[in-house]
Short mmCIF file of C-alpha atoms in Angstrom, two decimals:
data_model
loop_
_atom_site.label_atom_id
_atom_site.label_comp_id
_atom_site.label_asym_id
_atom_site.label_seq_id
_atom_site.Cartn_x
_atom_site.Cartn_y
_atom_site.Cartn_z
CA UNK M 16 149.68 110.85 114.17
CA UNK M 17 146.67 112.90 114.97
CA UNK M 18 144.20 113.78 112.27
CA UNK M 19 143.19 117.65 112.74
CA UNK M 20 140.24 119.91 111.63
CA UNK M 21 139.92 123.36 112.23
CA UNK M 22 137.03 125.76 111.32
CA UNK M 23 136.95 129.20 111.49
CA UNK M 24 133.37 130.76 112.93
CA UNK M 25 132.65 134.18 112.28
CA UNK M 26 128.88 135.20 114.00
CA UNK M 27 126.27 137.63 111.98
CA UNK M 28 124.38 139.51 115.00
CA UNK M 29 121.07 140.94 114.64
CA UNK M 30 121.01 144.59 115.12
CA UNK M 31 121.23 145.62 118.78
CA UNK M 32 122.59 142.11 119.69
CA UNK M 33 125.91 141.07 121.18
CA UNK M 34 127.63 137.99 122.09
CA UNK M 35 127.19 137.48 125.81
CA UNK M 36 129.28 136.77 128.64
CA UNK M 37 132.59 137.26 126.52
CA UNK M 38 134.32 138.17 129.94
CA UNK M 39 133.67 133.98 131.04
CA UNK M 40 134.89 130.87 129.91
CA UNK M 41 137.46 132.90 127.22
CA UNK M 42 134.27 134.37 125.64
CA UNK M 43 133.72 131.02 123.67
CA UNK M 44 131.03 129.28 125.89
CA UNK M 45 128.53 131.54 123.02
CA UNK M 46 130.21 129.23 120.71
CA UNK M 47 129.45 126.22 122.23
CA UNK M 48 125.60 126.81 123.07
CA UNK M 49 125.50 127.01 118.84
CA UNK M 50 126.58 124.25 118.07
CA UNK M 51 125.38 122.16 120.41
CA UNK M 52 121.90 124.15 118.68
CA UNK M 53 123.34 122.78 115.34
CA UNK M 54 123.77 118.93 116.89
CA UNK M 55 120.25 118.86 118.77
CA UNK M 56 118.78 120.27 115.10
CA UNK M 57 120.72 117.28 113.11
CA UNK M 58 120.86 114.66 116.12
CA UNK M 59 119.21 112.02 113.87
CA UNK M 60 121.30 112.27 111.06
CA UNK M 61 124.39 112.58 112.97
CA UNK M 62 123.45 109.19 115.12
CA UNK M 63 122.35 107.54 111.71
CA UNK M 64 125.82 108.47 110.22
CA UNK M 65 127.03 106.48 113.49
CA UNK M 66 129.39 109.71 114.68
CA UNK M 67 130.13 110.47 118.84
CA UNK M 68 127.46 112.96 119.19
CA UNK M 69 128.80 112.86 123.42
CA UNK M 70 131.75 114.70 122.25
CA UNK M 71 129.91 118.18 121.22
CA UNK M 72 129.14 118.29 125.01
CA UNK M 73 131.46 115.46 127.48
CA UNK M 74 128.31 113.68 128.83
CA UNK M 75 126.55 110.63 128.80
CA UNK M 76 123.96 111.16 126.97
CA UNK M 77 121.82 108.98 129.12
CA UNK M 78 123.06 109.44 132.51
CA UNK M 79 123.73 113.32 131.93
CA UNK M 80 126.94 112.16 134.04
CA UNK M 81 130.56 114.28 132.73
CA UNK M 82 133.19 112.01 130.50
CA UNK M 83 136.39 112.33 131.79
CA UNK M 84 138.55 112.54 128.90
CA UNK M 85 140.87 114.79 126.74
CA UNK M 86 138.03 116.89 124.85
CA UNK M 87 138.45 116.05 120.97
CA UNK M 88 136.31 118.97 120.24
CA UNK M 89 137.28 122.57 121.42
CA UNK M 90 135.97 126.00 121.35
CA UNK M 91 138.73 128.33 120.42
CA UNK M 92 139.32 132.07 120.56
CA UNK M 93 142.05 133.55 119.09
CA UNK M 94 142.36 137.18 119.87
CA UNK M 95 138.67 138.11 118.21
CA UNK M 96 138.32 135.12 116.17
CA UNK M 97 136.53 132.19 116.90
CA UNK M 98 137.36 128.39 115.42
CA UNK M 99 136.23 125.13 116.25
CA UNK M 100 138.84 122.67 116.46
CA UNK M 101 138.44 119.05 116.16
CA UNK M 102 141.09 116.08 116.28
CA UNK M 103 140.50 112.36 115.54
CA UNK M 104 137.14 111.21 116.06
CA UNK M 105 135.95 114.43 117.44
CA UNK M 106 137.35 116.16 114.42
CA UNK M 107 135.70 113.06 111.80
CA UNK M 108 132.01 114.57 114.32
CA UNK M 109 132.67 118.17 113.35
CA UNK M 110 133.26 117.27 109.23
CA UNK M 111 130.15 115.36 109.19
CA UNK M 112 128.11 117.98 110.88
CA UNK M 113 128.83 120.54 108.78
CA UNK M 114 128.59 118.04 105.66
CA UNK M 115 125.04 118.54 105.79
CA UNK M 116 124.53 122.22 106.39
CA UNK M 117 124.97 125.46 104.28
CA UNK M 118 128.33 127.47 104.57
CA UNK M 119 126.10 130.10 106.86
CA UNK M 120 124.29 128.10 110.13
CA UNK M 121 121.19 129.99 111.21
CA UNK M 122 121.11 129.66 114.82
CA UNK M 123 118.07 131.82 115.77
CA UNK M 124 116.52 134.68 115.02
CA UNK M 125 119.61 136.86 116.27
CA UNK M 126 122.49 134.54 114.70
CA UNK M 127 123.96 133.48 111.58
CA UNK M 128 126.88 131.62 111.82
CA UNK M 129 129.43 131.12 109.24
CA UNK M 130 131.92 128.07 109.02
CA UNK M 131 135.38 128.01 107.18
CA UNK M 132 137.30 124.95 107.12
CA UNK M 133 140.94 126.44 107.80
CA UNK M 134 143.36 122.99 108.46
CA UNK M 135 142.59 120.19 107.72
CA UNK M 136 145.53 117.50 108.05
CA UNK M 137 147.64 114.86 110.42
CA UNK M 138 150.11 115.89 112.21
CA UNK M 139 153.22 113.97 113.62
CA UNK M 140 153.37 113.70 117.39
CA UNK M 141 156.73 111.91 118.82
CA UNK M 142 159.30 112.04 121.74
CA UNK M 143 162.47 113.07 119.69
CA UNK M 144 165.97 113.67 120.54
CA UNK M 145 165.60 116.86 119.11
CA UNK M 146 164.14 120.31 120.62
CA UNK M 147 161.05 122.53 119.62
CA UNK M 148 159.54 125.12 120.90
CA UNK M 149 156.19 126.20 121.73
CA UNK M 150 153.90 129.19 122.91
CA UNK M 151 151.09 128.33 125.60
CA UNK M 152 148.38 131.18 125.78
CA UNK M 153 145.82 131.60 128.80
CA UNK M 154 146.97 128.35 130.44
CA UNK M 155 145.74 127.64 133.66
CA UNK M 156 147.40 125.13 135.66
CA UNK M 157 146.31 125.07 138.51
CA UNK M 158 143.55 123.37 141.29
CA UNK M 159 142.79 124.25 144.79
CA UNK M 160 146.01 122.63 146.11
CA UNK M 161 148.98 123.14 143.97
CA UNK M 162 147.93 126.49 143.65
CA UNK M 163 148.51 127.03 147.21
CA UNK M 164 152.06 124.60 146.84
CA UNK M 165 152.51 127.43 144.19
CA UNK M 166 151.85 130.27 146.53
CA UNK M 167 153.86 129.42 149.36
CA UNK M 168 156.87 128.44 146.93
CA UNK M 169 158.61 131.34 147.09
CA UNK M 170 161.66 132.18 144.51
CA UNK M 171 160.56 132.49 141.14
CA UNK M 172 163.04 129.65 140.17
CA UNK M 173 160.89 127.40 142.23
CA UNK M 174 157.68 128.79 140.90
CA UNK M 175 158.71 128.22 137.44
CA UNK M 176 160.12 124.80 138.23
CA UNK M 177 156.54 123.83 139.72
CA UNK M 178 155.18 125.15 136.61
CA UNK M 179 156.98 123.03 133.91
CA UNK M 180 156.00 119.82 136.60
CA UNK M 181 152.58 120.68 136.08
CA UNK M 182 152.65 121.59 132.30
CA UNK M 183 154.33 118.27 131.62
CA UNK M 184 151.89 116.16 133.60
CA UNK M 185 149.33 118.28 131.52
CA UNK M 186 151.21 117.02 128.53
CA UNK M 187 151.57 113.01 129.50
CA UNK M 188 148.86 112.38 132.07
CA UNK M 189 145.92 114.08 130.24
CA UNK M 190 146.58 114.76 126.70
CA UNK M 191 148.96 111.91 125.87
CA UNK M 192 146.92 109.46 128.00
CA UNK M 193 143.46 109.83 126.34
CA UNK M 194 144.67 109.81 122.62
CA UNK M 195 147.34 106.82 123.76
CA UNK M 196 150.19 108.76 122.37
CA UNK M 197 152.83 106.57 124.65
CA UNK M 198 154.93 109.35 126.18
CA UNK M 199 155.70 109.56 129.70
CA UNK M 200 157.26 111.67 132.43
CA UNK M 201 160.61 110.06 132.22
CA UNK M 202 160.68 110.96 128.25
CA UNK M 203 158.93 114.38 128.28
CA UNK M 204 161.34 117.36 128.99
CA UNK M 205 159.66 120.35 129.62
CA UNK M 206 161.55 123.83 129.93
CA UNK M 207 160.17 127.06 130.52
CA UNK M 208 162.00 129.93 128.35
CA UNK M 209 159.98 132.75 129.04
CA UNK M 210 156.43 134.23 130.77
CA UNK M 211 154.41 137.16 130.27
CA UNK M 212 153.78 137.47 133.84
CA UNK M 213 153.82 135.66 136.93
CA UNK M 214 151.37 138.20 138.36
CA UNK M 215 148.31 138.44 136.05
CA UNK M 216 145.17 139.03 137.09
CA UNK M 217 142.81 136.01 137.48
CA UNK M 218 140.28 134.82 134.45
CA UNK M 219 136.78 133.45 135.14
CA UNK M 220 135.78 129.82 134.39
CA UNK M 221 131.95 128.57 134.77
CA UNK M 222 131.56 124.72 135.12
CA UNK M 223 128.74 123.02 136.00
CA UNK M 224 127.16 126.23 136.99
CA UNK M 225 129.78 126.90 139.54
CA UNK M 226 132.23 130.06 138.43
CA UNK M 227 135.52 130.26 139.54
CA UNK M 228 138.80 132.29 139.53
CA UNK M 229 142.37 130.57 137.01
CA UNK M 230 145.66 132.50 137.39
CA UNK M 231 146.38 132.49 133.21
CA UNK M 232 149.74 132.20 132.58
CA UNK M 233 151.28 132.61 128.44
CA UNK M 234 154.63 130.99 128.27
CA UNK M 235 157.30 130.31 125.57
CA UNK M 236 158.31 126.62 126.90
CA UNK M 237 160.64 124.06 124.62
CA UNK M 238 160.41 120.23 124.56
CA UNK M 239 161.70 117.52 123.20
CA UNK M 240 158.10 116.48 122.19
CA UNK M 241 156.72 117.03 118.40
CA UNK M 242 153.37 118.57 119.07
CA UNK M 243 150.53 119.38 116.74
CA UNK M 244 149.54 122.49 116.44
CA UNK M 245 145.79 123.88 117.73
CA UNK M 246 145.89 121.32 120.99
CA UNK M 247 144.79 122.98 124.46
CA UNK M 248 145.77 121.90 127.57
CA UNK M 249 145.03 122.75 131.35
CA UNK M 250 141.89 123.85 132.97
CA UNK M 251 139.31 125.16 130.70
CA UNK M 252 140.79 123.60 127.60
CA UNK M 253 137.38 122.85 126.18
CA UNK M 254 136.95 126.66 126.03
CA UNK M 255 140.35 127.35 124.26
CA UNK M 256 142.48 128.20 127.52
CA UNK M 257 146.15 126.47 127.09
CA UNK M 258 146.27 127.09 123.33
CA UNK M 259 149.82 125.62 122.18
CA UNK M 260 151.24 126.82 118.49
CA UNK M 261 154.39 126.22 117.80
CA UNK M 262 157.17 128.91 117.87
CA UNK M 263 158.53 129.92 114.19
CA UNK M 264 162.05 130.40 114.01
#
């Protein structure tokens, strides 16, 4: 099981204002400079109430070094909407930052931002006998060297093929790994159904100051995994990319 949190965040702009760099990081990295605002404002209360403050941000909060780890908190877009998602102990961080703040966060002089709980629940995640499907949205899978394996592949049915590989390591070596969920390549299938493109143009990514170019890719793939719903995975998932929702029959 994985507990779940999701809150919906709809910004109130002074006049003249707008969010900035919406074109970067999936347009969410705004969303992520407030609240880490809100965290630094309630730092004390949140370290007395004995939460993770770290994961608001993935660093040591000494060293300033980067946590390697599945990111329990996540800054979401979906389409024009913005939610913060939270699962486990990242989502427990979220509930007890907003515990102490009004329904409408000022964030400076040019921001109000308003929170909405929206799910709130666990969900069920399993290797079954049993098939679902899924939709993926912005994921980017790849780094510096099995994007050029993915280049040089040639026939789509080998591109594709070297896409489910990657999207099922995504699955058991990063997501499953850091929440100890126990599945493993041999017991993951992975099958890609459909894409929007294999030819899209490439979406911008800043990290550590450093910008660079992801080929997205939005797919329609079915496993035999039970998934929750609201998990990112890939490159950028901190920032939303990789958003998985299951596929309603």
């Amino acid at each position: 099981m994985i507990k779940s949190i999701v809150y919906q965040t709809t910004p109130f702009l002074s006049e003249g204002y707008q969010l900035p760099d919406l074109g970067i990081n999936n347009g969410t990295a705004w969303l992520r400079g407030a609240v880490n605002h809100l965290y630094n404002r309630n730092k004390g209360r949140l370290r007395k109430a004995g939460v993770a403050t770290s994961l608001f941000h993935n660093h040591n909060e000494q060293s300033g070094n980067t946590i390697a780890r599945y990111p329990l908190i996540q800054y979401q877009r979906w389409h024009n909407d913005f939610f913060l998602a939270g699962f486990n102990q990242g989502g427990d961080t979220l509930k007890e930052l907003f515990a102490g703040l009004n329904p409408t966060c000022e964030i400076d002089n040019y921001m109000l931002l308003k929170v909405k709980k929206v799910f709130d629940r666990e969900q069920q995640v399993a290797a079954t006998g049993c098939s679902f499907r899924y939709t993926i949205t912005d994921w980017l899978p790849f780094n510096r060297v099995n994007y050029t394996q993915y280049k040089n592949a040639g026939a789509l049915t080998k591109k594709t093929k070297m896409l489910e590989h990657i999207l099922k390591s995504h699955i058991v070596n990063d997501f499953s790994r850091f929440l100890a969920l126990g599945f493993t390549l041999e017991n993951t299938v992975v099958k890609i159904l459909s894409c929007d493109s294999f030819t899209r143009s490439c979406v911008q990514l800043k990290v550590n100051k450093h910008t660079h170019d992801f080929q997205p890719f939005t797919l329609v793939f079915e496993s035999n995994l039970l998934l929750p719903q609201y998990i990112c995975l890939g490159n950028g998932k901190v920032y939303g990319f990789g958003l998985v929702k299951p596929v309603s029959d």
